[in-house]
Coordinates of C-alpha atoms (C1' of nucleotides) in Angstrom, one line a residue:
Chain A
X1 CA 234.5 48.7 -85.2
X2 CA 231.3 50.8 -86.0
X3 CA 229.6 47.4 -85.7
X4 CA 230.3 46.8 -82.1
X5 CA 229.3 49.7 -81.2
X6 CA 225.8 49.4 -83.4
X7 CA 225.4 45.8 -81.6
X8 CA 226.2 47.6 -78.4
X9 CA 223.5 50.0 -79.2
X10 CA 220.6 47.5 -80.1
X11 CA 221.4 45.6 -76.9
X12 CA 220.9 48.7 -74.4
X13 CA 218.1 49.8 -76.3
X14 CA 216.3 46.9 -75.5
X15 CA 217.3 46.5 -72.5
X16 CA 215.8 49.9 -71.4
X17 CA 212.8 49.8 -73.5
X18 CA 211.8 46.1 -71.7
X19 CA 211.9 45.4 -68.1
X20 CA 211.9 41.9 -68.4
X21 CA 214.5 40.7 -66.2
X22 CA 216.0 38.4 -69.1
X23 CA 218.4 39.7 -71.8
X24 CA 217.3 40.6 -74.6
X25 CA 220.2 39.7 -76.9
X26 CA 222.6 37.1 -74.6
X27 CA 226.1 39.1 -74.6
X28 CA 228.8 38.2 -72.4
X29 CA 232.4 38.9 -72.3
X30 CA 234.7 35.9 -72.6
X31 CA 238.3 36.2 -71.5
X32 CA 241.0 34.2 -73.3
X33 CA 244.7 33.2 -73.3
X34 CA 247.1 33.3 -76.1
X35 CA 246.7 30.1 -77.7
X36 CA 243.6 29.6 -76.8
X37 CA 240.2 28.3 -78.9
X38 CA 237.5 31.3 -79.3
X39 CA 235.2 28.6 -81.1
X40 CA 235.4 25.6 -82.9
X41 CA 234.9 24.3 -87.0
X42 CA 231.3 23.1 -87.3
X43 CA 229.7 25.0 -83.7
X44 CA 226.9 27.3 -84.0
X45 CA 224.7 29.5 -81.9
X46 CA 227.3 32.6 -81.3
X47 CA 229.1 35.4 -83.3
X48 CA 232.4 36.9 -81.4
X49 CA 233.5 40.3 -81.7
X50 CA 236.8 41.2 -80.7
X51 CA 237.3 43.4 -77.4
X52 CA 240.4 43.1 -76.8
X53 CA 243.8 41.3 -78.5
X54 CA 244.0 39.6 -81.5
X55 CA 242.8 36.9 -83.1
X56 CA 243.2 34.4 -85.6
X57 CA 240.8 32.5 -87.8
X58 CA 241.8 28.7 -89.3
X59 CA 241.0 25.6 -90.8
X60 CA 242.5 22.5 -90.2
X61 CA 242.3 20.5 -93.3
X62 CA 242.7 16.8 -92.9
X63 CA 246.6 16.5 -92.3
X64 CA 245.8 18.9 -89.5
X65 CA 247.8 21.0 -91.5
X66 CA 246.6 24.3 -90.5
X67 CA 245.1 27.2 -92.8
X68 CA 245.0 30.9 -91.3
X69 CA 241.9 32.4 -93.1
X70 CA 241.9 35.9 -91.4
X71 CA 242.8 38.0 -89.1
X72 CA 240.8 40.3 -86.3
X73 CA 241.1 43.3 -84.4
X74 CA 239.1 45.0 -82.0
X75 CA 235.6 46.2 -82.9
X76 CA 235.9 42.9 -85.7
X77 CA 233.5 40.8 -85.9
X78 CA 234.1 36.6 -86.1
X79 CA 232.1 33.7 -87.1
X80 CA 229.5 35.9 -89.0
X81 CA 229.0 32.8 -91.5
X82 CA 227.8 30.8 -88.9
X83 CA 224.6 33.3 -88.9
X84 CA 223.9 33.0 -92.8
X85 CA 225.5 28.7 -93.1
X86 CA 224.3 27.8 -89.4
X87 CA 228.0 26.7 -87.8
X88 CA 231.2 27.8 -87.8
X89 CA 233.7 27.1 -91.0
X90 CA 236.7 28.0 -89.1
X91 CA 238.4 28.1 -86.0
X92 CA 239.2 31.0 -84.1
X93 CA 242.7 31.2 -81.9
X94 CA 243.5 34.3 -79.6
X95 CA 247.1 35.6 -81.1
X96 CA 247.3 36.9 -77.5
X97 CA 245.5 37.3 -74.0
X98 CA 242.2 39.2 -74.8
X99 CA 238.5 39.1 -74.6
X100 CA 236.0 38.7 -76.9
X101 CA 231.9 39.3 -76.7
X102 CA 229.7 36.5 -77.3
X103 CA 226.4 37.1 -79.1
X104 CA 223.9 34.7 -79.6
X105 CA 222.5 34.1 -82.6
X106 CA 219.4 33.1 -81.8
X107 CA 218.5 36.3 -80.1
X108 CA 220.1 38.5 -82.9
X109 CA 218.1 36.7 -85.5
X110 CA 215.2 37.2 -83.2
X111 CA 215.8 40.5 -82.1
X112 CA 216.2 41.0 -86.3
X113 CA 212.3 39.6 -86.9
X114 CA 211.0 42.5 -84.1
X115 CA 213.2 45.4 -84.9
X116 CA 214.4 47.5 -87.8
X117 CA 217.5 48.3 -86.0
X118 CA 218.7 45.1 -85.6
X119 CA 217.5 44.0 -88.8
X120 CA 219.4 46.4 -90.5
X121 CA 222.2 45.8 -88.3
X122 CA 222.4 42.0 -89.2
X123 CA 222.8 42.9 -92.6
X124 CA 225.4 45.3 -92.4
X125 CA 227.2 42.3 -90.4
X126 CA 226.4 39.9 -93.2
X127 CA 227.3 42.2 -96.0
X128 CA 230.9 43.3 -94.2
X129 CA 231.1 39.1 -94.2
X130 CA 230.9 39.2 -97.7
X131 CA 232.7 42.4 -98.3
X132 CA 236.0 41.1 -96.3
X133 CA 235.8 37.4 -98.3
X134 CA 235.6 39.7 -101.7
X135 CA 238.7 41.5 -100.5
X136 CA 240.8 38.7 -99.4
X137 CA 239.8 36.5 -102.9
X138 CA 240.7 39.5 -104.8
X139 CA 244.1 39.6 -102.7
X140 CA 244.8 35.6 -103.7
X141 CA 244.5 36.2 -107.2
X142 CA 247.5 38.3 -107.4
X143 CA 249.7 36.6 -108.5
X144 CA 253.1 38.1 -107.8
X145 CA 254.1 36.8 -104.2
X146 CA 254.9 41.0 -103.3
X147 CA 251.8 42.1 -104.1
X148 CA 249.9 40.1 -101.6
X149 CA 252.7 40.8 -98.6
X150 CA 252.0 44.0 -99.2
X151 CA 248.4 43.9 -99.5
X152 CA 248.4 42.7 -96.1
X153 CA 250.5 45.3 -94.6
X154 CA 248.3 47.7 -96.0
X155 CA 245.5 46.3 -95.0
X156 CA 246.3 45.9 -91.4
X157 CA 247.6 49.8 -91.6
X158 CA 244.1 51.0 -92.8
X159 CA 242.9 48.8 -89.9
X160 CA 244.9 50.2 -87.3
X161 CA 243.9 53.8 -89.0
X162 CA 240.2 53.0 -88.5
X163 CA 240.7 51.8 -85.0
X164 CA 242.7 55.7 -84.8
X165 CA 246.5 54.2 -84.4
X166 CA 249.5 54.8 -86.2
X167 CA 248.4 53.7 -90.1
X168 CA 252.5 53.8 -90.6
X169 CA 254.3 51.7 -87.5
X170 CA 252.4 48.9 -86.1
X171 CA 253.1 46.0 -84.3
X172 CA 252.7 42.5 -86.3
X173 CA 250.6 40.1 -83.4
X174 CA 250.7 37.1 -86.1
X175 CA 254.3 35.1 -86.3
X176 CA 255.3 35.1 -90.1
X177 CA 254.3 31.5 -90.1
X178 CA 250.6 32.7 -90.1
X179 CA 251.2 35.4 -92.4
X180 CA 252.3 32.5 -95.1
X181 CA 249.6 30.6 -94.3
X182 CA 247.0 33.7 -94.7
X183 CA 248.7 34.8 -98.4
X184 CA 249.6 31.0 -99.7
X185 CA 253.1 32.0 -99.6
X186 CA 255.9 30.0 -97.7
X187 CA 257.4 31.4 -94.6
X188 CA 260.9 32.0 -96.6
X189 CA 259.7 33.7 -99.2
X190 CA 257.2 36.2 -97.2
X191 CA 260.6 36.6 -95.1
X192 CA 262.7 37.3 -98.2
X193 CA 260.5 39.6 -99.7
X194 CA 260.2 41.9 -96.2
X195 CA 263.8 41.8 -96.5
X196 CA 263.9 43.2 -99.7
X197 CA 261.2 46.1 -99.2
X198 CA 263.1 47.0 -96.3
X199 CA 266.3 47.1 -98.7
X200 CA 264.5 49.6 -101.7
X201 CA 263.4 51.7 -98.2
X202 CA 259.7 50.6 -98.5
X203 CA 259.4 49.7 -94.9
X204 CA 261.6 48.9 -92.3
X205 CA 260.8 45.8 -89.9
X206 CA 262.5 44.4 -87.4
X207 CA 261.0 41.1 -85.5
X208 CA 257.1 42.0 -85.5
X209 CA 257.8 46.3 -85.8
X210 CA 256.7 47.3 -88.8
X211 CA 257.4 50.7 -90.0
X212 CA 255.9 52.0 -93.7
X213 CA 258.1 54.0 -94.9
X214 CA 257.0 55.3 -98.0
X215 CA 253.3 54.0 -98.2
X216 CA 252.5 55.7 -101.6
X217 CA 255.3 53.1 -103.5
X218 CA 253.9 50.5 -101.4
X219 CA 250.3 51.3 -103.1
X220 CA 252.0 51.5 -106.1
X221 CA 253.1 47.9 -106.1
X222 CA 249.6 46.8 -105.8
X223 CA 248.5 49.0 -108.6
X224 CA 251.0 47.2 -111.1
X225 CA 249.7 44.9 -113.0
X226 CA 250.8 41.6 -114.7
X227 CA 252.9 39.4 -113.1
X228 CA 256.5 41.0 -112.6
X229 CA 256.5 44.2 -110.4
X230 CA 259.4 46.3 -110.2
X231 CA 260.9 47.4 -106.8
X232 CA 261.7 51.2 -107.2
Chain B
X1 CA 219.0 26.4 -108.7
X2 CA 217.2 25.5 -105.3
X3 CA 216.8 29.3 -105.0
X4 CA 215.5 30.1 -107.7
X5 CA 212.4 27.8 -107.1
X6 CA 211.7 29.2 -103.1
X7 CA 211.6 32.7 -104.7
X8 CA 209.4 32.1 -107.4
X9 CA 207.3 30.0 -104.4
X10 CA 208.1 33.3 -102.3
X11 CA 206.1 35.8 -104.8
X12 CA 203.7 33.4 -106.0
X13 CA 202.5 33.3 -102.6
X14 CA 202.6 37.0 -101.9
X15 CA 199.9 37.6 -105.3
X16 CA 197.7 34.9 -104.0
X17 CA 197.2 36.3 -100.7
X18 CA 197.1 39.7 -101.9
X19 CA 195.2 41.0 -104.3
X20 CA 196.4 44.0 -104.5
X21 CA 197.1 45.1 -108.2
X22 CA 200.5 45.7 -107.8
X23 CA 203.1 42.7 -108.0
X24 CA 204.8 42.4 -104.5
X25 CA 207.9 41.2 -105.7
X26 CA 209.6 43.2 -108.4
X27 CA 210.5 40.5 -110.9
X28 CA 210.9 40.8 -114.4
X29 CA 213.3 38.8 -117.1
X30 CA 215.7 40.3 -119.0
X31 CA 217.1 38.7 -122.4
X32 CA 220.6 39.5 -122.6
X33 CA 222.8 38.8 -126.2
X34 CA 226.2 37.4 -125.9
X35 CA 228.9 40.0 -124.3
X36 CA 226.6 42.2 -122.8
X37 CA 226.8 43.8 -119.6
X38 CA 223.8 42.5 -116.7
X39 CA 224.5 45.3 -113.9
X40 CA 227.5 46.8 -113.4
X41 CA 229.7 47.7 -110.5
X42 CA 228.7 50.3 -108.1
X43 CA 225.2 50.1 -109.4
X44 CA 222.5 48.7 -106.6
X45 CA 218.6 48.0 -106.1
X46 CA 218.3 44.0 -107.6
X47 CA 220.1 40.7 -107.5
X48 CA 220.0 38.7 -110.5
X49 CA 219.1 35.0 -111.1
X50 CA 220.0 33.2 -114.2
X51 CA 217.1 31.9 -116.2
X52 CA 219.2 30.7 -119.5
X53 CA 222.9 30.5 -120.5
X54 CA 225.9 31.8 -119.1
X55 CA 227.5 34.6 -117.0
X56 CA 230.6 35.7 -115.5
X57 CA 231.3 38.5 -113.2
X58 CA 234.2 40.6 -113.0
X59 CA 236.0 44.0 -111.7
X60 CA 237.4 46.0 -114.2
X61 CA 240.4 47.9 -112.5
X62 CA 242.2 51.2 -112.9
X63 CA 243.9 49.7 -116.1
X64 CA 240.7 48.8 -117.2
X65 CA 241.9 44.7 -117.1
X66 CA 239.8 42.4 -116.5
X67 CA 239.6 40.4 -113.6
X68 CA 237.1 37.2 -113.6
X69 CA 235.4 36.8 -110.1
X70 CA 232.9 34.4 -111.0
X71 CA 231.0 32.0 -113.7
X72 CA 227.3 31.6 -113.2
X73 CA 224.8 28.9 -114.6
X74 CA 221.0 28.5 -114.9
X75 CA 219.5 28.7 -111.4
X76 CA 222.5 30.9 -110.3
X77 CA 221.8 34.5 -108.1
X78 CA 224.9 36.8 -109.1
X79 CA 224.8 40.2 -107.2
X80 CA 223.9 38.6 -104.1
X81 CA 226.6 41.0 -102.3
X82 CA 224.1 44.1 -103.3
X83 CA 221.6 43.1 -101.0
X84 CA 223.8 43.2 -97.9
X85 CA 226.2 45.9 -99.1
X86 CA 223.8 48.2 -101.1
X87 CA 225.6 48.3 -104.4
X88 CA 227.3 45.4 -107.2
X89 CA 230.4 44.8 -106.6
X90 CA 231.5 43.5 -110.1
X91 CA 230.1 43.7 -113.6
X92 CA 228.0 40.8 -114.9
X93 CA 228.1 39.7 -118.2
X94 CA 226.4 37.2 -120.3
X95 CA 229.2 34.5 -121.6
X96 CA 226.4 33.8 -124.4
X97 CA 222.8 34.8 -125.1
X98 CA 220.9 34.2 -122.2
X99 CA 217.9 35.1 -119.4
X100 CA 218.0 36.3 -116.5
X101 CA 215.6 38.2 -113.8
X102 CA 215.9 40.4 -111.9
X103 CA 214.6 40.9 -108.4
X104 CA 214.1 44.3 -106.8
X105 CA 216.1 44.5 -103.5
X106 CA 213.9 46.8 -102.2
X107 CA 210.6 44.6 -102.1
X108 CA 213.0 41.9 -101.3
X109 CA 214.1 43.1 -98.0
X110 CA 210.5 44.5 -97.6
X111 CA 209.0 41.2 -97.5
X112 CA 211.5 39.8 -95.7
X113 CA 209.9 42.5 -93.1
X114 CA 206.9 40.8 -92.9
X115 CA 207.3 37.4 -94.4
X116 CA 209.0 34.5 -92.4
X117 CA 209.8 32.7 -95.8
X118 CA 210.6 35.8 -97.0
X119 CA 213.0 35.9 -94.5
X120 CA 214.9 32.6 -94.6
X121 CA 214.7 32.8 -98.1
X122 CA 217.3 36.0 -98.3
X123 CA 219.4 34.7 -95.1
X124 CA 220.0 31.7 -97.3
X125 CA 221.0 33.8 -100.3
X126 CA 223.5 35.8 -98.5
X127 CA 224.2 32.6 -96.8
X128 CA 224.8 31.0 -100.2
X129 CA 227.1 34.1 -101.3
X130 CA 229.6 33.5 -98.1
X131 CA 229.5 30.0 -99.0
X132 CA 230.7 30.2 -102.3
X133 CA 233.2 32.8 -101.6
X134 CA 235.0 30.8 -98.9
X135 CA 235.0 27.7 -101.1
X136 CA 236.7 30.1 -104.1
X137 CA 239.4 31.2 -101.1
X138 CA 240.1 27.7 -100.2
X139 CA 240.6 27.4 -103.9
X140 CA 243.0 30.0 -104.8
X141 CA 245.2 29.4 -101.2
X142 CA 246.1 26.1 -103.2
X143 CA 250.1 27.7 -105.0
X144 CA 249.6 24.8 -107.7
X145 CA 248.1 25.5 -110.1
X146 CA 246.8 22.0 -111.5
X147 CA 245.1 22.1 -108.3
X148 CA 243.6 25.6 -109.1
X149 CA 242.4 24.1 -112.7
X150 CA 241.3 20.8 -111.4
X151 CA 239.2 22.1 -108.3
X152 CA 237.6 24.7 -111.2
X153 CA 236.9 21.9 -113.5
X154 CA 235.5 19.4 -110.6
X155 CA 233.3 22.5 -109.8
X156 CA 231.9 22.9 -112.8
X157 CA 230.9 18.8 -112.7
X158 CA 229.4 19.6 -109.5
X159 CA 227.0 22.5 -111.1
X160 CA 226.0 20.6 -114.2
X161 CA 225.4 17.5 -111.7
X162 CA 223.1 19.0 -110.0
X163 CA 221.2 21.1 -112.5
X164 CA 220.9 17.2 -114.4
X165 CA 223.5 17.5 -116.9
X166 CA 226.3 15.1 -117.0
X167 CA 229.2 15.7 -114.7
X168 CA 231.8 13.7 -116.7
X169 CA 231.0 15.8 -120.1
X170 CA 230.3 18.8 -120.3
X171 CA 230.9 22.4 -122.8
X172 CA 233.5 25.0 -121.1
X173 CA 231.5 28.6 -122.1
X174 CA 234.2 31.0 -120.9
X175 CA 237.5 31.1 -122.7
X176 CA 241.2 29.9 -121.8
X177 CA 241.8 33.7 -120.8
X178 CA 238.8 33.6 -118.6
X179 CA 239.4 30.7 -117.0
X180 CA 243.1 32.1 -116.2
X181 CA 242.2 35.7 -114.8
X182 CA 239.5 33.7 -112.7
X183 CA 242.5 31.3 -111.4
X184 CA 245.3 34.1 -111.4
X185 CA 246.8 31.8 -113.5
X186 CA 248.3 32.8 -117.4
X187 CA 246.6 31.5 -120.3
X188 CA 249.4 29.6 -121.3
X189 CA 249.7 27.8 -118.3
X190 CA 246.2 26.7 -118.1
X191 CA 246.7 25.5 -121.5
X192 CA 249.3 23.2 -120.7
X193 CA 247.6 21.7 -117.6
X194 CA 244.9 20.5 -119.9
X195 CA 246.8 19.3 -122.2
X196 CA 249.4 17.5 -119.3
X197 CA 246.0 16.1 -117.6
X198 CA 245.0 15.1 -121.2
X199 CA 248.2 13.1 -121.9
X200 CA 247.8 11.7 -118.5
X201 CA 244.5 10.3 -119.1
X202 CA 242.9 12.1 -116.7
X203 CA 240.8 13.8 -119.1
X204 CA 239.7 14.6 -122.7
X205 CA 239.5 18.3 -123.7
X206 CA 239.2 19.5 -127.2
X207 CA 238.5 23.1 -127.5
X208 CA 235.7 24.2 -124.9
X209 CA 234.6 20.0 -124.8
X210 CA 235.4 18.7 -121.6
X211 CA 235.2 14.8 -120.8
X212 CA 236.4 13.9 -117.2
X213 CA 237.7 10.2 -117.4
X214 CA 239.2 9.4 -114.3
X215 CA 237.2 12.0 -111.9
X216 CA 238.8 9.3 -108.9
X217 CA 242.4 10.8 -109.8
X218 CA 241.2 14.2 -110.0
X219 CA 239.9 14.5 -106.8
X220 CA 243.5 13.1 -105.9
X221 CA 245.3 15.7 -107.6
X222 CA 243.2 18.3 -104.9
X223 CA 243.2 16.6 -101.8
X224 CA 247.4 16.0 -102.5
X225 CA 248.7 18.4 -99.7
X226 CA 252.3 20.2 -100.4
X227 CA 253.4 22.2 -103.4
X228 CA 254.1 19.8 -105.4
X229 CA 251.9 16.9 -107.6
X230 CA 252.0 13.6 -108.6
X231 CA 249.8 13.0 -111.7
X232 CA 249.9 9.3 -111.5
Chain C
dC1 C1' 274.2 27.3 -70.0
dG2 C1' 271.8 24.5 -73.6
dA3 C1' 267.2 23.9 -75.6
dT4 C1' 263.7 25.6 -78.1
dG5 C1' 261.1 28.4 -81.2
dC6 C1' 261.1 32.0 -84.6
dC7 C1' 263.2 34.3 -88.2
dT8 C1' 266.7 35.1 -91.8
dT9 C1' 269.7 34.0 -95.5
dG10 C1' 271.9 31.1 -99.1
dA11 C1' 271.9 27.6 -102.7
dC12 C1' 269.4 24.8 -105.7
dG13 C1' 265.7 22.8 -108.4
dG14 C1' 261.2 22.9 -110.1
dA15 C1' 257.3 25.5 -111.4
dA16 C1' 255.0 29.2 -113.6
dT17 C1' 255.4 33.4 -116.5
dT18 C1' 256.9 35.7 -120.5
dC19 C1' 257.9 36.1 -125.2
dA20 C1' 257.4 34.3 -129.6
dA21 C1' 255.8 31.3 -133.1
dT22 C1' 252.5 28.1 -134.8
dT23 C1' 248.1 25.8 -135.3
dG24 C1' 243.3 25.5 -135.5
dC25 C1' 238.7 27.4 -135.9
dC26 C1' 235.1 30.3 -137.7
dG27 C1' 232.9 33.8 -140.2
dT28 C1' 233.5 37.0 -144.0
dG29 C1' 234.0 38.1 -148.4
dG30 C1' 235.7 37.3 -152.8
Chain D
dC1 C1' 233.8 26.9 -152.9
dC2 C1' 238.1 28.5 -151.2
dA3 C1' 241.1 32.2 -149.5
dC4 C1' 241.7 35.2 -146.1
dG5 C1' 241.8 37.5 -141.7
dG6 C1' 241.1 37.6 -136.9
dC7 C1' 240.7 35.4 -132.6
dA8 C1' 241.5 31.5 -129.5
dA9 C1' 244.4 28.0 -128.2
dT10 C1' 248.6 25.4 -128.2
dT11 C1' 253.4 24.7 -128.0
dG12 C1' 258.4 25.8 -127.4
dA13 C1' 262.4 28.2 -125.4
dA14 C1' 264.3 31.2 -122.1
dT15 C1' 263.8 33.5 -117.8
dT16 C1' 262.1 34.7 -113.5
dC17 C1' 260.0 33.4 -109.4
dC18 C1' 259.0 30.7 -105.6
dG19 C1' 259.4 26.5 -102.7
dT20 C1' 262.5 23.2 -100.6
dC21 C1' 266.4 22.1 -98.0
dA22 C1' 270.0 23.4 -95.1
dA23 C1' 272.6 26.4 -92.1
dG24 C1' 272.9 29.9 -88.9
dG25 C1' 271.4 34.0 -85.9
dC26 C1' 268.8 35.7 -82.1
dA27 C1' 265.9 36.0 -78.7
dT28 C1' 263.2 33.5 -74.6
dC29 C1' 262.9 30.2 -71.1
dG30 C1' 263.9 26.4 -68.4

DNA sequence: CGATGCCTTGACGGAATTCAATTGCCGTGG
DNA sequence: CCACGGCAATTGAATTCCGTCAAGGCATCG
């Protein structure tokens, strides 16, 4: 979000400072289809940020049995651990049409050696890397199968929030397949359990409308600790 | 481990090309007894490499329970997220008495300013960081649990391998009940694993003594896809 | 219309947690 | 030296939770 804008920043500042007719950092917007690959396991050279739609990140382990690792917005960024590891660890699939920016890494990491702004602004990319991996471990090692549904939920509500839409009704862009794969819960059971928030009047959903209806029990279920949580 | 050696070659060189009186890289050790706290959460300005025994990390939340994030050995940086983030996000604590020292962020990022070693040297770090927290994801995404306590153990063999200790034998330093909050696993259950891997030959444990056996059918146990496991 | 993909729901079995009791270990103090 | 207490770890029994299998609903699309 803020980051987009910082990278934005950087870029036109350079660009007006030099007259060179080259870029300085290599951006350019890539449009995609719903389905489509971003980037690839094991490629390097660019970082994404979203522009538009949404977007899924994955691995494919060696069943080609596929393993959702996150999920991005506008303003997020994609692929930062290919600027600390040197390639990609996971792929990244448009949830729908959008567009994404491509930044090279060369340039940022070169850019980064010249000037303090974009020094400082490749850290803050690295450290919201490491910042979002902390989250989701911390999210994994709950337990209780409710706990992380509705960690997600509220995590893409204080996304939305950020981004300045509706924090309580939001539109779900991943099918609850991907959902299971993201929490390491099976489709039924991440089913079953929006079912039954919807029955203690948690949230309502219907299809991929989500509705939080009373957010501060919904917090309260993540605040529980041990392994049984009690619904109302 | 690897890291460990490139700073110390990182500030070594800075005092022989300088001769200024002051050190350029804010190092000192720190001898810690068994239980006490490194750095705490929230706290910021150095990252922490182990010199001698053993750490863990952890966040303490609202109920003041503890959750394990990490185990650390010799040759280990733990706090690495300060450097891109500004401040800890967990406690450190020494699992026994032990070393460790501490580098200033501050002069760290300062010669990465000027220093092209400097430089690679704390991409790498943060690089290691988003390493080991996507391999601890993948980890906790596995639902079974023997894989959970397997993959920790076949970790563990990994880290004494390469530091030149044996990776069949080796001493567990954190309890059962650290072990299990660093899994999201109960004690109890990672006390039966061991003792089902045990009577399944797969390994001999007695007390915090590990000896792997049949490492082959370990690595079986995690690379068996589905929810359920065959031991043998 | 049927086919397909996505989601929901039910029934069942296996897996992990909980509760409770026991064992083993180690240091302390008698 | 042994007895004792405290802590860690193990083990058992009962329960709850979650995954699997199966059936059915409900859209979309050809």
């Amino acid at each position: 979000m803020r980051d987009i804008c910082l990278l934005a920043n950087v870029a036109q500042q350079r660009q007006e400072s030099s007259d060179t007719t080259q870029p300085v950092l290599n951006m350019r917007t890539i449009s995609i289809r719903r389905g489509d690959r971003l980037f690839s396991q094991g490629q390097s050279g660019a970082i994404y940020a979203v522009r538009l739609g949404f977007f899924k990140t994955r691995i494919l382990n060696a069943h080609l049995r596929e393993q959702v690792t996150g999920f991005y917005m506008p303003g997020a960024l994609m692929g930062a651990d290919a600027l600390a590891l040197g390639q990609h660890g996971d792929d990244a699939v448009a949830l729908e049409d959008g567009e994404a920016c491509e930044i090279s890494c060369n340039t940022l990491v070169g850019q980064a050696q010249k000037n303090g702004d974009a020094r400082q602004q490749l850290q803050r990319i690295l450290g919201q890397e490491i910042s979002r991996l902390h989250h989701t471990t911390q999210r994994l090692r709950d337990t209780v199968a409710v706990q992380r549904v509705v960690g997600l939920l509220l995590d893409l509500s204080d996304a939305f929030a950020l981004r300045g839409y509706s924090a309580r009704s939001f539109l779900l862009r991943m099918t609850r397949n991907e959902m299971a794969s993201y929490l390491g819960l099976s489709i039924e059971t991440v089913s079953r359990i929006l079912s039954r928030l919807q029955n203690h009047g948690l949230l309502q959903i219907q299809g991929k409308l989500v509705n939080l209806t009373d957010t501060k029990a919904l917090h309260g279920i993540l605040e529980q600790t041990g392994n049984t949580v009690e619904l109302e």
